Protein backbone atom coordinates (compact mmCIF):
# COMPACT_ATOMS: atom_id res chain seq x y z
CA UNK A 1 0.00 0.00 0.00
CA UNK A 2 1.42 3.41 -0.97
CA UNK A 3 1.34 6.34 1.42
CA UNK A 4 1.48 10.08 0.86
CA UNK A 5 4.37 12.13 2.21
CA UNK A 6 5.15 11.26 5.79
CA UNK A 7 7.88 12.02 8.32
CA UNK A 8 8.98 10.64 11.63
CA UNK A 9 11.76 11.45 14.06
CA UNK A 10 14.04 9.21 16.06
CA UNK A 11 16.24 10.38 18.94
CA UNK A 12 19.86 9.31 18.40
CA UNK A 13 23.24 10.00 20.01
CA UNK A 14 23.93 12.50 17.21
CA UNK A 15 20.65 14.35 17.78
CA UNK A 16 17.20 14.00 16.30
CA UNK A 17 17.03 12.32 12.90
CA UNK A 18 14.05 13.07 10.67
CA UNK A 19 13.06 10.31 8.28
CA UNK A 20 11.10 11.37 5.20
CA UNK A 21 9.08 9.06 2.98
CA UNK A 22 6.75 9.28 0.07
CA UNK A 23 4.87 6.28 -1.18
CA UNK A 24 6.89 3.15 -0.65
CA UNK A 25 10.36 4.73 -0.50
CA UNK A 26 12.41 6.94 1.76
CA UNK A 27 13.06 10.35 0.26
CA UNK A 28 15.41 11.76 2.86
CA UNK A 29 17.12 11.51 6.20
CA UNK A 30 17.95 14.76 7.98
CA UNK A 31 20.30 14.70 10.95
CA UNK A 32 19.56 17.36 13.53
CA UNK A 33 15.98 18.00 12.41
CA UNK A 34 12.68 17.01 13.96
CA UNK A 35 9.68 15.88 11.95
CA UNK A 36 6.06 14.93 12.36
CA UNK A 37 5.09 11.76 14.12
CA UNK A 38 3.57 9.97 11.16
CA UNK A 39 3.22 6.23 11.49
CA UNK A 40 3.57 4.02 8.43
CA UNK A 41 5.12 0.56 8.10
CA UNK A 42 8.03 2.06 6.17
CA UNK A 43 8.74 4.71 8.80
CA UNK A 44 8.48 2.12 11.59
CA UNK A 45 11.00 -0.07 9.76
CA UNK A 46 13.35 2.85 9.12
CA UNK A 47 13.18 3.88 12.79
CA UNK A 48 13.84 0.28 13.85
CA UNK A 49 16.86 -0.08 11.55
CA UNK A 50 18.33 3.27 12.60
CA UNK A 51 17.82 2.42 16.28
CA UNK A 52 19.57 -0.93 15.75
CA UNK A 53 22.47 0.82 13.98
CA UNK A 54 22.95 3.27 16.84
CA UNK A 55 22.76 0.38 19.34
CA UNK A 56 25.57 -1.35 17.43
CA UNK A 57 23.30 -4.21 16.32
CA UNK A 58 22.94 -3.38 12.60
CA UNK A 59 25.74 -2.91 10.07
CA UNK A 60 23.82 -3.01 6.76
CA UNK A 61 20.59 -1.17 6.03
CA UNK A 62 17.82 -2.67 3.92
CA UNK A 63 15.43 0.17 3.19
CA UNK A 64 13.78 1.25 -0.08
CA UNK A 65 15.28 4.54 -1.21
CA UNK A 66 13.87 6.94 -3.76
CA UNK A 67 15.76 6.43 -7.01
CA UNK A 68 18.72 8.63 -7.87
CA UNK A 69 17.99 11.35 -10.41
CA UNK A 70 20.57 10.30 -13.02
CA UNK A 71 22.60 7.25 -14.01
CA UNK A 72 25.74 8.99 -12.73
CA UNK A 73 24.09 9.70 -9.37
CA UNK A 74 22.94 6.07 -9.19
CA UNK A 75 26.52 4.86 -9.78
CA UNK A 76 27.88 7.29 -7.18
CA UNK A 77 25.28 6.21 -4.61
CA UNK A 78 26.11 2.56 -5.27
CA UNK A 79 29.83 3.24 -4.81
CA UNK A 80 29.22 4.99 -1.48
CA UNK A 81 26.82 2.26 -0.33
CA UNK A 82 29.43 -0.41 -1.11
CA UNK A 83 31.71 0.81 1.68
CA UNK A 84 31.35 -1.67 4.51
CA UNK A 85 30.66 -0.91 8.15
CA UNK A 86 33.87 0.17 9.85
CA UNK A 87 35.65 0.73 6.53
CA UNK A 88 36.62 3.95 4.77
CA UNK A 89 37.44 4.91 1.19
CA UNK A 90 38.77 8.08 -0.37
CA UNK A 91 36.91 10.26 -2.82
CA UNK A 92 39.48 9.22 -5.42
CA UNK A 93 38.94 5.50 -4.76
CA UNK A 94 35.20 5.89 -5.29
CA UNK A 95 35.66 8.07 -8.35
CA UNK A 96 37.82 5.41 -9.96
CA UNK A 97 35.32 2.69 -9.08
CA UNK A 98 32.40 4.43 -10.75
CA UNK A 99 34.12 6.35 -13.56
CA UNK A 100 33.67 9.75 -11.96
CA UNK A 101 35.95 12.42 -10.54
CA UNK A 102 36.94 12.96 -6.92
CA UNK A 103 35.25 16.37 -7.01
CA UNK A 104 32.01 14.82 -8.32
CA UNK A 105 32.17 12.23 -5.55
CA UNK A 106 32.57 15.03 -3.01
CA UNK A 107 29.51 16.73 -4.42
CA UNK A 108 27.58 13.45 -4.32
CA UNK A 109 28.48 13.02 -0.65
CA UNK A 110 27.58 16.63 0.17
CA UNK A 111 24.16 16.27 -1.44
CA UNK A 112 23.47 12.73 -0.20
CA UNK A 113 19.82 12.68 0.91
CA UNK A 114 20.37 9.54 3.03
CA UNK A 115 23.25 10.11 5.47
CA UNK A 116 24.05 7.12 7.68
CA UNK A 117 22.01 4.78 5.43
CA UNK A 118 24.11 5.67 2.36
CA UNK A 119 27.30 6.04 4.41
CA UNK A 120 28.99 9.15 3.04
CA UNK A 121 30.61 9.55 6.48
CA UNK A 122 32.90 6.69 5.42
CA UNK A 123 34.38 8.75 2.58
CA UNK A 124 37.60 10.61 3.38
CA UNK A 125 40.04 12.85 1.57
CA UNK A 126 43.35 11.31 0.48
CA UNK A 127 45.66 11.06 3.47
CA UNK A 128 43.01 9.93 5.94
CA UNK A 129 41.97 13.31 7.37
CA UNK A 130 38.38 13.64 8.48
CA UNK A 131 37.28 16.14 5.85
CA UNK A 132 33.92 17.78 5.32
CA UNK A 133 30.49 16.45 6.31
CA UNK A 134 27.28 18.24 5.41
CA UNK A 135 24.92 16.48 7.83
CA UNK A 136 24.18 17.24 11.46
CA UNK A 137 27.00 19.09 13.19
CA UNK A 138 29.34 18.52 10.24
CA UNK A 139 32.75 17.01 11.00
CA UNK A 140 31.79 16.34 14.65
CA UNK A 141 28.92 14.13 13.47
CA UNK A 142 31.17 12.40 10.94
CA UNK A 143 33.79 11.72 13.64
CA UNK A 144 31.11 10.33 15.98
CA UNK A 145 29.83 7.95 13.29
CA UNK A 146 33.34 6.74 12.43
CA UNK A 147 34.15 6.19 16.11
CA UNK A 148 30.85 4.36 16.56
CA UNK A 149 31.85 2.00 13.73
CA UNK A 150 35.44 1.89 14.96
CA UNK A 151 36.51 2.78 11.44
CA UNK A 152 40.18 2.45 10.57
CA UNK A 153 42.21 4.67 8.30
CA UNK A 154 41.32 8.17 9.47
CA UNK A 155 42.93 10.75 11.72
CA UNK A 156 41.43 13.41 13.97
PDB file of C-alpha atoms in Angstrom:
ATOM      1  CA  UNK A   1       0.000   0.000   0.000  1.00  0.00           C
ATOM      2  CA  UNK A   2       1.422   3.406  -0.970  1.00  0.00           C
ATOM      3  CA  UNK A   3       1.345   6.339   1.417  1.00  0.00           C
ATOM      4  CA  UNK A   4       1.484  10.078   0.861  1.00  0.00           C
ATOM      5  CA  UNK A   5       4.370  12.131   2.208  1.00  0.00           C
ATOM      6  CA  UNK A   6       5.151  11.261   5.789  1.00  0.00           C
ATOM      7  CA  UNK A   7       7.883  12.024   8.316  1.00  0.00           C
ATOM      8  CA  UNK A   8       8.984  10.644  11.633  1.00  0.00           C
ATOM      9  CA  UNK A   9      11.759  11.449  14.063  1.00  0.00           C
ATOM     10  CA  UNK A  10      14.045   9.212  16.064  1.00  0.00           C
ATOM     11  CA  UNK A  11      16.243  10.384  18.936  1.00  0.00           C
ATOM     12  CA  UNK A  12      19.861   9.313  18.399  1.00  0.00           C
ATOM     13  CA  UNK A  13      23.239   9.997  20.011  1.00  0.00           C
ATOM     14  CA  UNK A  14      23.930  12.504  17.212  1.00  0.00           C
ATOM     15  CA  UNK A  15      20.655  14.351  17.782  1.00  0.00           C
ATOM     16  CA  UNK A  16      17.204  13.996  16.302  1.00  0.00           C
ATOM     17  CA  UNK A  17      17.027  12.323  12.905  1.00  0.00           C
ATOM     18  CA  UNK A  18      14.055  13.071  10.670  1.00  0.00           C
ATOM     19  CA  UNK A  19      13.061  10.313   8.283  1.00  0.00           C
ATOM     20  CA  UNK A  20      11.103  11.365   5.198  1.00  0.00           C
ATOM     21  CA  UNK A  21       9.080   9.064   2.984  1.00  0.00           C
ATOM     22  CA  UNK A  22       6.749   9.278   0.065  1.00  0.00           C
ATOM     23  CA  UNK A  23       4.873   6.281  -1.175  1.00  0.00           C
ATOM     24  CA  UNK A  24       6.887   3.147  -0.650  1.00  0.00           C
ATOM     25  CA  UNK A  25      10.359   4.734  -0.504  1.00  0.00           C
ATOM     26  CA  UNK A  26      12.408   6.939   1.761  1.00  0.00           C
ATOM     27  CA  UNK A  27      13.062  10.355   0.260  1.00  0.00           C
ATOM     28  CA  UNK A  28      15.414  11.758   2.863  1.00  0.00           C
ATOM     29  CA  UNK A  29      17.117  11.511   6.203  1.00  0.00           C
ATOM     30  CA  UNK A  30      17.953  14.763   7.976  1.00  0.00           C
ATOM     31  CA  UNK A  31      20.305  14.705  10.949  1.00  0.00           C
ATOM     32  CA  UNK A  32      19.561  17.363  13.526  1.00  0.00           C
ATOM     33  CA  UNK A  33      15.984  17.998  12.410  1.00  0.00           C
ATOM     34  CA  UNK A  34      12.677  17.013  13.955  1.00  0.00           C
ATOM     35  CA  UNK A  35       9.680  15.876  11.948  1.00  0.00           C
ATOM     36  CA  UNK A  36       6.062  14.934  12.365  1.00  0.00           C
ATOM     37  CA  UNK A  37       5.088  11.757  14.116  1.00  0.00           C
ATOM     38  CA  UNK A  38       3.568   9.966  11.158  1.00  0.00           C
ATOM     39  CA  UNK A  39       3.222   6.226  11.488  1.00  0.00           C
ATOM     40  CA  UNK A  40       3.566   4.016   8.433  1.00  0.00           C
ATOM     41  CA  UNK A  41       5.115   0.556   8.104  1.00  0.00           C
ATOM     42  CA  UNK A  42       8.033   2.056   6.169  1.00  0.00           C
ATOM     43  CA  UNK A  43       8.739   4.709   8.801  1.00  0.00           C
ATOM     44  CA  UNK A  44       8.476   2.119  11.588  1.00  0.00           C
ATOM     45  CA  UNK A  45      11.000  -0.075   9.761  1.00  0.00           C
ATOM     46  CA  UNK A  46      13.346   2.848   9.120  1.00  0.00           C
ATOM     47  CA  UNK A  47      13.183   3.882  12.791  1.00  0.00           C
ATOM     48  CA  UNK A  48      13.844   0.280  13.852  1.00  0.00           C
ATOM     49  CA  UNK A  49      16.864  -0.076  11.551  1.00  0.00           C
ATOM     50  CA  UNK A  50      18.334   3.272  12.596  1.00  0.00           C
ATOM     51  CA  UNK A  51      17.823   2.416  16.278  1.00  0.00           C
ATOM     52  CA  UNK A  52      19.567  -0.930  15.748  1.00  0.00           C
ATOM     53  CA  UNK A  53      22.470   0.825  13.978  1.00  0.00           C
ATOM     54  CA  UNK A  54      22.946   3.272  16.842  1.00  0.00           C
ATOM     55  CA  UNK A  55      22.755   0.384  19.338  1.00  0.00           C
ATOM     56  CA  UNK A  56      25.574  -1.353  17.434  1.00  0.00           C
ATOM     57  CA  UNK A  57      23.301  -4.210  16.320  1.00  0.00           C
ATOM     58  CA  UNK A  58      22.942  -3.376  12.595  1.00  0.00           C
ATOM     59  CA  UNK A  59      25.739  -2.909  10.072  1.00  0.00           C
ATOM     60  CA  UNK A  60      23.825  -3.010   6.764  1.00  0.00           C
ATOM     61  CA  UNK A  61      20.590  -1.168   6.026  1.00  0.00           C
ATOM     62  CA  UNK A  62      17.824  -2.669   3.922  1.00  0.00           C
ATOM     63  CA  UNK A  63      15.431   0.172   3.189  1.00  0.00           C
ATOM     64  CA  UNK A  64      13.780   1.247  -0.076  1.00  0.00           C
ATOM     65  CA  UNK A  65      15.277   4.539  -1.207  1.00  0.00           C
ATOM     66  CA  UNK A  66      13.869   6.941  -3.759  1.00  0.00           C
ATOM     67  CA  UNK A  67      15.762   6.432  -7.007  1.00  0.00           C
ATOM     68  CA  UNK A  68      18.721   8.629  -7.871  1.00  0.00           C
ATOM     69  CA  UNK A  69      17.988  11.353 -10.410  1.00  0.00           C
ATOM     70  CA  UNK A  70      20.565  10.297 -13.018  1.00  0.00           C
ATOM     71  CA  UNK A  71      22.599   7.255 -14.012  1.00  0.00           C
ATOM     72  CA  UNK A  72      25.739   8.991 -12.726  1.00  0.00           C
ATOM     73  CA  UNK A  73      24.086   9.699  -9.366  1.00  0.00           C
ATOM     74  CA  UNK A  74      22.942   6.066  -9.195  1.00  0.00           C
ATOM     75  CA  UNK A  75      26.521   4.859  -9.777  1.00  0.00           C
ATOM     76  CA  UNK A  76      27.878   7.288  -7.184  1.00  0.00           C
ATOM     77  CA  UNK A  77      25.280   6.208  -4.610  1.00  0.00           C
ATOM     78  CA  UNK A  78      26.110   2.558  -5.266  1.00  0.00           C
ATOM     79  CA  UNK A  79      29.826   3.239  -4.808  1.00  0.00           C
ATOM     80  CA  UNK A  80      29.217   4.991  -1.480  1.00  0.00           C
ATOM     81  CA  UNK A  81      26.822   2.260  -0.333  1.00  0.00           C
ATOM     82  CA  UNK A  82      29.434  -0.406  -1.114  1.00  0.00           C
ATOM     83  CA  UNK A  83      31.713   0.812   1.683  1.00  0.00           C
ATOM     84  CA  UNK A  84      31.347  -1.665   4.509  1.00  0.00           C
ATOM     85  CA  UNK A  85      30.658  -0.905   8.148  1.00  0.00           C
ATOM     86  CA  UNK A  86      33.870   0.173   9.852  1.00  0.00           C
ATOM     87  CA  UNK A  87      35.649   0.733   6.527  1.00  0.00           C
ATOM     88  CA  UNK A  88      36.621   3.946   4.767  1.00  0.00           C
ATOM     89  CA  UNK A  89      37.445   4.909   1.194  1.00  0.00           C
ATOM     90  CA  UNK A  90      38.774   8.078  -0.374  1.00  0.00           C
ATOM     91  CA  UNK A  91      36.905  10.263  -2.824  1.00  0.00           C
ATOM     92  CA  UNK A  92      39.485   9.220  -5.420  1.00  0.00           C
ATOM     93  CA  UNK A  93      38.938   5.501  -4.756  1.00  0.00           C
ATOM     94  CA  UNK A  94      35.199   5.891  -5.286  1.00  0.00           C
ATOM     95  CA  UNK A  95      35.664   8.071  -8.350  1.00  0.00           C
ATOM     96  CA  UNK A  96      37.817   5.414  -9.961  1.00  0.00           C
ATOM     97  CA  UNK A  97      35.324   2.689  -9.080  1.00  0.00           C
ATOM     98  CA  UNK A  98      32.399   4.435 -10.751  1.00  0.00           C
ATOM     99  CA  UNK A  99      34.121   6.353 -13.561  1.00  0.00           C
ATOM    100  CA  UNK A 100      33.666   9.749 -11.962  1.00  0.00           C
ATOM    101  CA  UNK A 101      35.952  12.418 -10.538  1.00  0.00           C
ATOM    102  CA  UNK A 102      36.941  12.962  -6.922  1.00  0.00           C
ATOM    103  CA  UNK A 103      35.246  16.370  -7.014  1.00  0.00           C
ATOM    104  CA  UNK A 104      32.014  14.824  -8.321  1.00  0.00           C
ATOM    105  CA  UNK A 105      32.167  12.226  -5.545  1.00  0.00           C
ATOM    106  CA  UNK A 106      32.569  15.027  -3.011  1.00  0.00           C
ATOM    107  CA  UNK A 107      29.507  16.734  -4.421  1.00  0.00           C
ATOM    108  CA  UNK A 108      27.584  13.445  -4.316  1.00  0.00           C
ATOM    109  CA  UNK A 109      28.477  13.023  -0.648  1.00  0.00           C
ATOM    110  CA  UNK A 110      27.582  16.634   0.174  1.00  0.00           C
ATOM    111  CA  UNK A 111      24.160  16.275  -1.441  1.00  0.00           C
ATOM    112  CA  UNK A 112      23.473  12.732  -0.199  1.00  0.00           C
ATOM    113  CA  UNK A 113      19.821  12.680   0.908  1.00  0.00           C
ATOM    114  CA  UNK A 114      20.367   9.542   3.026  1.00  0.00           C
ATOM    115  CA  UNK A 115      23.254  10.109   5.467  1.00  0.00           C
ATOM    116  CA  UNK A 116      24.048   7.124   7.684  1.00  0.00           C
ATOM    117  CA  UNK A 117      22.009   4.776   5.430  1.00  0.00           C
ATOM    118  CA  UNK A 118      24.113   5.666   2.360  1.00  0.00           C
ATOM    119  CA  UNK A 119      27.297   6.042   4.409  1.00  0.00           C
ATOM    120  CA  UNK A 120      28.986   9.145   3.038  1.00  0.00           C
ATOM    121  CA  UNK A 121      30.607   9.546   6.477  1.00  0.00           C
ATOM    122  CA  UNK A 122      32.903   6.685   5.424  1.00  0.00           C
ATOM    123  CA  UNK A 123      34.378   8.753   2.576  1.00  0.00           C
ATOM    124  CA  UNK A 124      37.599  10.606   3.380  1.00  0.00           C
ATOM    125  CA  UNK A 125      40.039  12.849   1.567  1.00  0.00           C
ATOM    126  CA  UNK A 126      43.351  11.314   0.477  1.00  0.00           C
ATOM    127  CA  UNK A 127      45.665  11.058   3.470  1.00  0.00           C
ATOM    128  CA  UNK A 128      43.011   9.933   5.941  1.00  0.00           C
ATOM    129  CA  UNK A 129      41.972  13.313   7.367  1.00  0.00           C
ATOM    130  CA  UNK A 130      38.376  13.643   8.483  1.00  0.00           C
ATOM    131  CA  UNK A 131      37.278  16.141   5.852  1.00  0.00           C
ATOM    132  CA  UNK A 132      33.918  17.783   5.324  1.00  0.00           C
ATOM    133  CA  UNK A 133      30.492  16.452   6.307  1.00  0.00           C
ATOM    134  CA  UNK A 134      27.278  18.238   5.405  1.00  0.00           C
ATOM    135  CA  UNK A 135      24.918  16.478   7.829  1.00  0.00           C
ATOM    136  CA  UNK A 136      24.180  17.236  11.461  1.00  0.00           C
ATOM    137  CA  UNK A 137      27.003  19.087  13.188  1.00  0.00           C
ATOM    138  CA  UNK A 138      29.337  18.522  10.238  1.00  0.00           C
ATOM    139  CA  UNK A 139      32.749  17.006  11.000  1.00  0.00           C
ATOM    140  CA  UNK A 140      31.792  16.341  14.649  1.00  0.00           C
ATOM    141  CA  UNK A 141      28.924  14.131  13.467  1.00  0.00           C
ATOM    142  CA  UNK A 142      31.172  12.397  10.944  1.00  0.00           C
ATOM    143  CA  UNK A 143      33.786  11.720  13.639  1.00  0.00           C
ATOM    144  CA  UNK A 144      31.115  10.326  15.982  1.00  0.00           C
ATOM    145  CA  UNK A 145      29.835   7.954  13.286  1.00  0.00           C
ATOM    146  CA  UNK A 146      33.339   6.739  12.429  1.00  0.00           C
ATOM    147  CA  UNK A 147      34.153   6.186  16.110  1.00  0.00           C
ATOM    148  CA  UNK A 148      30.849   4.357  16.560  1.00  0.00           C
ATOM    149  CA  UNK A 149      31.852   2.005  13.729  1.00  0.00           C
ATOM    150  CA  UNK A 150      35.441   1.885  14.961  1.00  0.00           C
ATOM    151  CA  UNK A 151      36.514   2.780  11.442  1.00  0.00           C
ATOM    152  CA  UNK A 152      40.183   2.452  10.573  1.00  0.00           C
ATOM    153  CA  UNK A 153      42.206   4.674   8.298  1.00  0.00           C
ATOM    154  CA  UNK A 154      41.325   8.175   9.466  1.00  0.00           C
ATOM    155  CA  UNK A 155      42.933  10.747  11.723  1.00  0.00           C
ATOM    156  CA  UNK A 156      41.425  13.412  13.972  1.00  0.00           C
TER     157      UNK A 156
END
